[in-house]
Each structure stands twice: as C-alpha cells, then as structure tokens.
mmCIF file with all atom_site columns, C-alpha atoms in Angstrom:
data_model
loop_
_atom_site.group_PDB
_atom_site.id
_atom_site.type_symbol
_atom_site.label_atom_id
_atom_site.label_alt_id
_atom_site.label_comp_id
_atom_site.label_asym_id
_atom_site.label_entity_id
_atom_site.label_seq_id
_atom_site.pdbx_PDB_ins_code
_atom_site.Cartn_x
_atom_site.Cartn_y
_atom_site.Cartn_z
_atom_site.occupancy
_atom_site.B_iso_or_equiv
_atom_site.pdbx_formal_charge
_atom_site.auth_seq_id
_atom_site.auth_comp_id
_atom_site.auth_asym_id
_atom_site.auth_atom_id
_atom_site.pdbx_PDB_model_num
ATOM 1  C CA . MET A 1 1  ? 9.879   -0.329  10.729  1.00 0.00 ? 11 MET A CA 1
ATOM 2  C CA . SER A 1 2  ? 12.239  -2.904  9.821   1.00 0.00 ? 12 SER A CA 1
ATOM 3  C CA . LYS A 1 3  ? 15.240  -2.223  7.927   1.00 0.00 ? 13 LYS A CA 1
ATOM 4  C CA . GLU A 1 4  ? 14.687  -5.011  5.250   1.00 0.00 ? 14 GLU A CA 1
ATOM 5  C CA . LEU A 1 5  ? 11.271  -3.526  3.970   1.00 0.00 ? 15 LEU A CA 1
ATOM 6  C CA . ILE A 1 6  ? 11.243  -1.700  0.723   1.00 0.00 ? 16 ILE A CA 1
ATOM 7  C CA . GLU A 1 7  ? 9.342   1.630   0.940   1.00 0.00 ? 17 GLU A CA 1
ATOM 8  C CA . LEU A 1 8  ? 8.090   3.167   -2.513  1.00 0.00 ? 18 LEU A CA 1
ATOM 9  C CA . ASP A 1 9  ? 5.507   5.637   -3.727  1.00 0.00 ? 19 ASP A CA 1
ATOM 10 C CA . GLY A 1 10 ? 2.582   4.390   -5.914  1.00 0.00 ? 20 GLY A CA 1
ATOM 11 C CA . ILE A 1 11 ? -0.864  5.398   -7.294  1.00 0.00 ? 21 ILE A CA 1
ATOM 12 C CA . VAL A 1 12 ? -3.915  3.442   -6.456  1.00 0.00 ? 22 VAL A CA 1
ATOM 13 C CA . LEU A 1 13 ? -5.580  1.959   -9.519  1.00 0.00 ? 23 LEU A CA 1
ATOM 14 C CA . GLU A 1 14 ? -8.489  -0.041  -8.223  1.00 0.00 ? 24 GLU A CA 1
ATOM 15 C CA . ALA A 1 15 ? -10.284 -0.723  -4.845  1.00 0.00 ? 25 ALA A CA 1
ATOM 16 C CA . LEU A 1 16 ? -10.834 -4.283  -4.037  1.00 0.00 ? 26 LEU A CA 1
ATOM 17 C CA . PRO A 1 17 ? -13.001 -5.881  -1.199  1.00 0.00 ? 27 PRO A CA 1
ATOM 18 C CA . ASN A 1 18 ? -11.655 -6.011  2.356   1.00 0.00 ? 28 ASN A CA 1
ATOM 19 C CA . ALA A 1 19 ? -9.419  -2.856  2.092   1.00 0.00 ? 29 ALA A CA 1
ATOM 20 C CA . VAL A 1 20 ? -7.240  -4.304  -0.485  1.00 0.00 ? 30 VAL A CA 1
ATOM 21 C CA . PHE A 1 21 ? -6.050  -2.172  -3.395  1.00 0.00 ? 31 PHE A CA 1
ATOM 22 C CA . LYS A 1 22 ? -4.309  -2.490  -6.656  1.00 0.00 ? 32 LYS A CA 1
ATOM 23 C CA . VAL A 1 23 ? -1.381  -0.081  -6.753  1.00 0.00 ? 33 VAL A CA 1
ATOM 24 C CA . ASN A 1 24 ? 0.827   0.854   -9.626  1.00 0.00 ? 34 ASN A CA 1
ATOM 25 C CA . ILE A 1 25 ? 4.561   1.257   -8.655  1.00 0.00 ? 35 ILE A CA 1
ATOM 26 C CA . ASN A 1 26 ? 6.833   2.298   -11.598 1.00 0.00 ? 36 ASN A CA 1
ATOM 27 C CA . GLY A 1 27 ? 4.714   0.169   -14.062 1.00 0.00 ? 37 GLY A CA 1
ATOM 28 C CA . ASN A 1 28 ? 4.321   -2.772  -11.828 1.00 0.00 ? 38 ASN A CA 1
ATOM 29 C CA . ILE A 1 29 ? 0.877   -3.610  -10.328 1.00 0.00 ? 39 ILE A CA 1
ATOM 30 C CA . LEU A 1 30 ? 0.719   -5.079  -6.895  1.00 0.00 ? 40 LEU A CA 1
ATOM 31 C CA . LEU A 1 31 ? -1.890  -5.901  -4.272  1.00 0.00 ? 41 LEU A CA 1
ATOM 32 C CA . ALA A 1 32 ? -1.665  -3.833  -1.110  1.00 0.00 ? 42 ALA A CA 1
ATOM 33 C CA . TYR A 1 33 ? -3.745  -3.966  2.105   1.00 0.00 ? 43 TYR A CA 1
ATOM 34 C CA . VAL A 1 34 ? -4.360  -1.097  4.468   1.00 0.00 ? 44 VAL A CA 1
ATOM 35 C CA . ASN A 1 35 ? -2.133  -0.620  7.574   1.00 0.00 ? 45 ASN A CA 1
ATOM 36 C CA . GLY A 1 36 ? -4.043  -0.886  10.957  1.00 0.00 ? 46 GLY A CA 1
ATOM 37 C CA . LYS A 1 37 ? -3.526  2.649   11.937  1.00 0.00 ? 47 LYS A CA 1
ATOM 38 C CA . ILE A 1 38 ? -5.079  3.938   8.758   1.00 0.00 ? 48 ILE A CA 1
ATOM 39 C CA . ARG A 1 39 ? -8.158  1.756   9.364   1.00 0.00 ? 49 ARG A CA 1
ATOM 40 C CA . LYS A 1 40 ? -8.284  2.795   13.147  1.00 0.00 ? 50 LYS A CA 1
ATOM 41 C CA . ASN A 1 41 ? -8.212  6.509   12.148  1.00 0.00 ? 51 ASN A CA 1
ATOM 42 C CA . ASN A 1 42 ? -10.762 6.081   9.406   1.00 0.00 ? 52 ASN A CA 1
ATOM 43 C CA . ILE A 1 43 ? -8.582  7.538   6.658   1.00 0.00 ? 53 ILE A CA 1
ATOM 44 C CA . ARG A 1 44 ? -10.387 6.847   3.208   1.00 0.00 ? 54 ARG A CA 1
ATOM 45 C CA . ILE A 1 45 ? -8.246  5.753   0.297   1.00 0.00 ? 55 ILE A CA 1
ATOM 46 C CA . SER A 1 46 ? -9.713  6.187   -3.114  1.00 0.00 ? 56 SER A CA 1
ATOM 47 C CA . VAL A 1 47 ? -8.803  5.539   -6.727  1.00 0.00 ? 57 VAL A CA 1
ATOM 48 C CA . GLY A 1 48 ? -6.046  7.903   -7.894  1.00 0.00 ? 58 GLY A CA 1
ATOM 49 C CA . ASP A 1 49 ? -4.455  8.676   -4.394  1.00 0.00 ? 59 ASP A CA 1
ATOM 50 C CA . SER A 1 50 ? -0.711  8.775   -4.202  1.00 0.00 ? 60 SER A CA 1
ATOM 51 C CA . VAL A 1 51 ? 0.260   6.359   -1.443  1.00 0.00 ? 61 VAL A CA 1
ATOM 52 C CA . LYS A 1 52 ? 3.389   4.997   0.237   1.00 0.00 ? 62 LYS A CA 1
ATOM 53 C CA . VAL A 1 53 ? 3.718   1.146   0.139   1.00 0.00 ? 63 VAL A CA 1
ATOM 54 C CA . GLU A 1 54 ? 6.029   -1.076  2.190   1.00 0.00 ? 64 GLU A CA 1
ATOM 55 C CA . MET A 1 55 ? 7.150   -4.400  0.574   1.00 0.00 ? 65 MET A CA 1
ATOM 56 C CA . SER A 1 56 ? 9.094   -7.288  1.662   1.00 0.00 ? 66 SER A CA 1
ATOM 57 C CA . PRO A 1 57 ? 12.055  -8.119  -0.573  1.00 0.00 ? 67 PRO A CA 1
ATOM 58 C CA . TYR A 1 58 ? 10.888  -11.724 -0.701  1.00 0.00 ? 68 TYR A CA 1
ATOM 59 C CA . ASP A 1 59 ? 7.327   -11.036 -2.397  1.00 0.00 ? 69 ASP A CA 1
ATOM 60 C CA . LEU A 1 60 ? 7.288   -7.869  -4.622  1.00 0.00 ? 70 LEU A CA 1
ATOM 61 C CA . TYR A 1 61 ? 3.715   -8.351  -5.582  1.00 0.00 ? 71 TYR A CA 1
ATOM 62 C CA . ARG A 1 62 ? 2.161   -7.697  -2.236  1.00 0.00 ? 72 ARG A CA 1
ATOM 63 C CA . GLY A 1 63 ? 2.506   -4.882  0.151   1.00 0.00 ? 73 GLY A CA 1
ATOM 64 C CA . ARG A 1 64 ? 1.102   -2.679  2.883   1.00 0.00 ? 74 ARG A CA 1
ATOM 65 C CA . ILE A 1 65 ? -0.149  0.983   2.476   1.00 0.00 ? 75 ILE A CA 1
ATOM 66 C CA . THR A 1 66 ? 1.279   2.993   5.270   1.00 0.00 ? 76 THR A CA 1
ATOM 67 C CA . TYR A 1 67 ? 0.607   6.588   4.155   1.00 0.00 ? 77 TYR A CA 1
ATOM 68 C CA . ARG A 1 68 ? -1.779  8.422   2.096   1.00 0.00 ? 78 ARG A CA 1
ATOM 69 C CA . ASN A 1 69 ? -0.223  11.418  0.236   1.00 0.00 ? 79 ASN A CA 1
ATOM 70 C CA . GLY A 1 70 ? -3.648  12.562  -1.236  1.00 0.00 ? 80 GLY A CA 1
#
C-alpha cells in the first residue's frame, strides 16, 4: 500500500459488467473495480455489501475494492 492512497468504507449500490461496482461513500457515488486477490480467491461481492475502497487523490470518482466486510 502506498501512502498517498485514500482508504474509505462504502456500500455497494450496483454491480456492473467486468467486476466493476458502483459504491456509495458518504453520499458520493464512484466506480470501483475488484482487487486481484479478491478475484483470485473467488470472493463474491453483492449489492448491499460493505467494502473498503482505495482511491487516488487525483481521481476521486474511481477506486479499487480491497476488502469485503460483509
């Protein structure tokens, strides 16, 4: 993990093709794709799950899902 990444908790609103999800973080909706380790371990993410999202400070409307809380 890099120090310049922002890590926040959010809730999955919608599942899109190619393991991309719409995630609600504090009222802001962003597009987040699934981390490689989550894909490799075949962890399923569904609508309503609480997830951890890493974002770059340069683009706050895209992120990467790194953890599924359930």
